[in-house]
XYZ file of C-alpha atoms in Angstrom:
253
model
C 4.829 -1.187 -5.387
C 2.001 -3.134 -3.794
C -1.226 -3.478 -5.767
C -3.452 -5.642 -3.579
C -3.549 -8.312 -0.889
C -5.628 -11.382 -0.205
C -5.829 -13.621 2.853
C -2.567 -15.355 1.910
C -1.018 -13.361 -0.917
C 0.525 -10.051 -1.861
C 0.438 -8.869 -5.466
C 2.961 -6.188 -6.384
C 4.806 -4.660 -9.313
C 7.770 -6.597 -10.603
C 11.176 -4.882 -10.516
C 14.424 -5.583 -12.305
C 15.702 -7.187 -9.098
C 13.150 -9.980 -9.655
C 15.119 -11.291 -12.659
C 16.244 -14.528 -10.895
C 12.658 -15.389 -9.931
C 11.388 -14.557 -13.418
C 14.126 -16.686 -14.973
C 13.018 -19.636 -12.839
C 9.347 -19.090 -13.705
C 9.908 -18.806 -17.463
C 11.908 -22.043 -17.448
C 9.518 -23.969 -15.220
C 8.237 -27.035 -17.130
C 4.647 -26.091 -16.298
C 5.061 -22.604 -17.725
C 6.652 -23.890 -20.938
C 4.011 -26.610 -21.393
C 0.942 -24.477 -20.664
C 1.959 -20.953 -21.677
C 5.001 -20.744 -23.967
C 8.770 -20.957 -24.110
C 10.072 -17.384 -23.886
C 13.605 -18.675 -24.652
C 14.951 -16.663 -21.718
C 17.976 -18.501 -20.375
C 20.047 -15.880 -18.510
C 19.352 -13.226 -15.902
C 20.273 -10.515 -18.399
C 17.633 -11.866 -20.776
C 15.180 -11.998 -17.869
C 15.778 -8.293 -17.173
C 15.051 -7.477 -20.817
C 11.888 -9.611 -20.721
C 10.791 -7.873 -17.519
C 11.206 -4.436 -19.054
C 9.492 -5.247 -22.320
C 6.674 -7.501 -21.136
C 5.917 -6.302 -17.619
C 7.325 -2.958 -16.511
C 6.364 -0.890 -19.550
C 2.765 -2.092 -19.268
C 2.467 -0.589 -15.788
C 3.342 2.776 -17.311
C 1.229 2.317 -20.440
C -1.868 0.813 -18.840
C -1.763 1.364 -15.093
C -2.039 -2.406 -14.652
C -0.338 -5.574 -15.869
C 1.010 -8.876 -14.597
C 2.106 -8.630 -10.975
C 4.438 -10.679 -8.816
C 2.592 -12.967 -6.402
C 4.194 -13.507 -3.004
C 3.045 -15.524 -0.024
C 2.344 -13.169 2.874
C 3.495 -15.694 5.451
C 7.130 -15.765 4.349
C 7.521 -13.605 1.223
C 8.044 -16.655 -1.003
C 7.737 -15.876 -4.733
C 4.969 -18.042 -6.191
C 4.442 -16.736 -9.717
C 2.547 -13.977 -11.480
C -1.049 -12.894 -11.936
C -2.774 -9.820 -13.288
C -4.624 -8.297 -16.197
C -3.368 -6.876 -19.505
C -4.787 -5.617 -22.799
C -3.354 -7.789 -25.567
C -3.284 -6.921 -29.238
C -5.816 -9.224 -30.858
C -8.286 -9.402 -27.959
C -11.175 -6.969 -27.685
C -10.986 -6.558 -23.920
C -8.446 -6.878 -21.091
C -7.820 -10.436 -19.976
C -6.750 -12.036 -16.750
C -3.662 -14.221 -16.832
C -1.543 -16.137 -14.346
C 1.324 -18.571 -14.107
C 2.798 -20.212 -11.033
C 5.875 -22.284 -10.299
C 4.913 -25.959 -10.500
C 5.908 -26.634 -6.922
C 3.159 -24.274 -5.756
C 0.342 -25.841 -7.767
C -2.610 -27.465 -6.036
C -2.796 -25.041 -3.115
C -5.430 -22.642 -4.453
C -3.032 -19.775 -5.061
C -4.043 -19.266 -8.705
C -7.728 -19.089 -7.856
C -7.118 -16.742 -4.927
C -4.930 -14.384 -6.948
C -7.191 -14.490 -10.025
C -10.331 -13.825 -7.960
C -8.698 -10.793 -6.343
C -7.531 -9.566 -9.756
C -11.052 -9.942 -11.169
C -12.489 -7.932 -8.269
C -9.793 -5.288 -8.804
C -10.729 -5.054 -12.494
C -14.349 -4.326 -11.631
C -14.120 -2.360 -8.411
C -10.905 -0.361 -8.831
C -10.339 -0.127 -12.590
C -14.030 0.127 -13.502
C -13.913 -2.456 -16.291
C -17.199 -3.589 -17.822
C -15.853 -6.602 -19.723
C -13.015 -8.939 -18.782
C -11.671 -11.925 -20.686
C -9.426 -14.896 -20.057
C -7.869 -17.435 -22.411
C -6.291 -20.846 -21.939
C -4.981 -23.602 -24.141
C -7.849 -25.918 -25.171
C -6.371 -28.777 -23.133
C -5.504 -26.728 -20.039
C -8.587 -27.731 -18.093
C -7.176 -26.780 -14.681
C -6.610 -23.176 -15.746
C -10.085 -23.066 -17.265
C -11.613 -24.215 -13.990
C -9.965 -21.257 -12.258
C -11.572 -18.773 -14.667
C -14.970 -20.431 -14.283
C -14.649 -20.457 -10.507
C -13.987 -16.715 -10.273
C -17.010 -15.831 -12.407
C -16.105 -15.839 -16.108
C -18.228 -17.738 -18.648
C -16.861 -20.285 -21.112
C -17.251 -19.013 -24.712
C -15.774 -22.123 -26.255
C -12.680 -22.853 -28.330
C -11.873 -20.072 -30.785
C -9.114 -18.752 -32.987
C -8.079 -15.346 -31.652
C -5.742 -12.831 -33.194
C -3.713 -12.855 -29.972
C -2.614 -16.493 -30.217
C -1.236 -18.659 -33.004
C -3.213 -21.761 -32.091
C -6.738 -22.272 -30.834
C -7.676 -20.986 -27.391
C -10.541 -21.572 -25.032
C -12.031 -18.138 -24.421
C -13.728 -16.990 -21.220
C -15.516 -13.699 -20.670
C -17.459 -11.670 -18.130
C -19.759 -8.794 -19.121
C -21.286 -6.287 -16.722
C -25.075 -6.678 -16.745
C -25.661 -2.977 -16.087
C -26.115 -0.673 -19.097
C -23.071 1.444 -19.867
C -23.675 5.052 -18.781
C -21.120 7.490 -20.195
C -21.793 10.163 -17.577
C -21.399 7.651 -14.727
C -18.247 6.236 -16.296
C -16.696 9.692 -16.606
C -17.578 10.529 -13.008
C -15.997 7.245 -11.884
C -12.919 8.026 -13.996
C -12.487 11.405 -12.300
C -12.826 9.733 -8.904
C -10.147 7.177 -9.856
C -7.922 10.009 -11.056
C -8.232 11.803 -7.733
C -7.573 8.576 -5.819
C -4.464 7.862 -7.911
C -3.069 11.288 -7.029
C -4.043 11.354 -3.356
C -4.036 7.758 -2.060
C -0.882 5.673 -1.742
C -2.862 2.452 -2.256
C -4.225 3.699 -5.602
C -1.094 5.361 -6.978
C -0.383 2.445 -9.334
C -3.648 3.106 -11.236
C -2.451 6.549 -12.375
C -1.717 5.526 -15.968
C -5.092 3.783 -16.206
C -6.732 7.224 -16.044
C -5.087 8.828 -19.085
C -5.291 8.304 -22.830
C -2.835 5.915 -24.503
C -1.317 8.905 -26.293
C -0.415 10.502 -22.965
C 1.047 7.351 -21.422
C 3.017 6.722 -24.626
C 4.736 10.084 -24.101
C 5.840 8.928 -20.673
C 7.255 5.645 -21.970
C 8.917 6.662 -25.229
C 12.665 6.794 -24.813
C 12.508 5.946 -21.102
C 15.008 3.603 -19.484
C 13.966 3.900 -15.858
C 10.701 2.036 -15.220
C 11.169 1.770 -11.463
C 8.421 2.344 -8.933
C 10.361 5.355 -7.640
C 10.307 6.979 -11.085
C 6.590 6.281 -11.386
C 5.926 7.881 -7.994
C 7.861 10.951 -9.120
C 5.707 11.155 -12.264
C 2.528 10.968 -10.201
C 3.803 13.671 -7.876
C 4.373 15.978 -10.837
C 0.628 15.830 -11.544
C -0.621 16.085 -7.954
C -1.995 19.593 -8.463
C -4.429 18.237 -11.087
C -6.259 15.916 -8.695
C -9.409 18.046 -8.646
C -9.066 19.707 -12.055
C -12.522 19.335 -13.605
C -11.261 21.033 -16.755
C -9.367 17.935 -17.873
C -11.112 16.544 -20.939
C -12.480 12.975 -20.849
C -12.353 11.179 -24.195
C -13.467 7.690 -25.310
C -10.665 5.248 -26.143
C -10.509 1.500 -26.890
C -9.682 1.088 -23.194
C -12.718 3.087 -22.046
C -13.018 6.727 -21.006
C -9.679 8.379 -20.276
C -8.443 11.875 -19.420
C -6.368 13.649 -22.037
C -3.634 15.763 -20.500
C -2.177 18.689 -22.461
């Protein structure tokens, strides 16, 4: 399922069929040195990692880390996206690319588009990013797209120290405006093919947890079927908006 495009790139949901590419990425020396060693050594392990770390987040959050492909030839380059980690107060942008594709501006291009998506599509008011203290190249990407350097800190999301970056919306938070924007996003998710993937980002975590618990099929086709089941609620103003740690969300009965 496609999420967004840039001048050179396509960002889309991962699928189980991407296991070979994920296996290569997780064992790339650059990934292991700058991110972590996932200890994924087989395609079967890569499928499990995909399900647990990527696919379920699409269903839980309505966003996550997406596959990055070059539009010109469909070449897999790496991943980029935004997640909400335990231990960080706000969603954070992350990315990782195969070493052979470094130095061509792909990380900055994908991260900039993700940052715009966070603000303009998902309606986020605060966005974070973290890097290893010595990973200066990754830090330059976050600075270039508009995040501010908050210095080296110990976060609950990482064992060691991290350099933390953050962006905060300058406009005062207006609950009524946020709820109106949420209802507009809800309608778009149910009526526009290019916004369908944001469906889960409109509902409370309790609702999305019901959809994930016990599920084995996290395919895009299954997600589309779930969205279709709720199509009649696109303009239902009776759906209750409630505050959550992720912002205002609709609570479905």
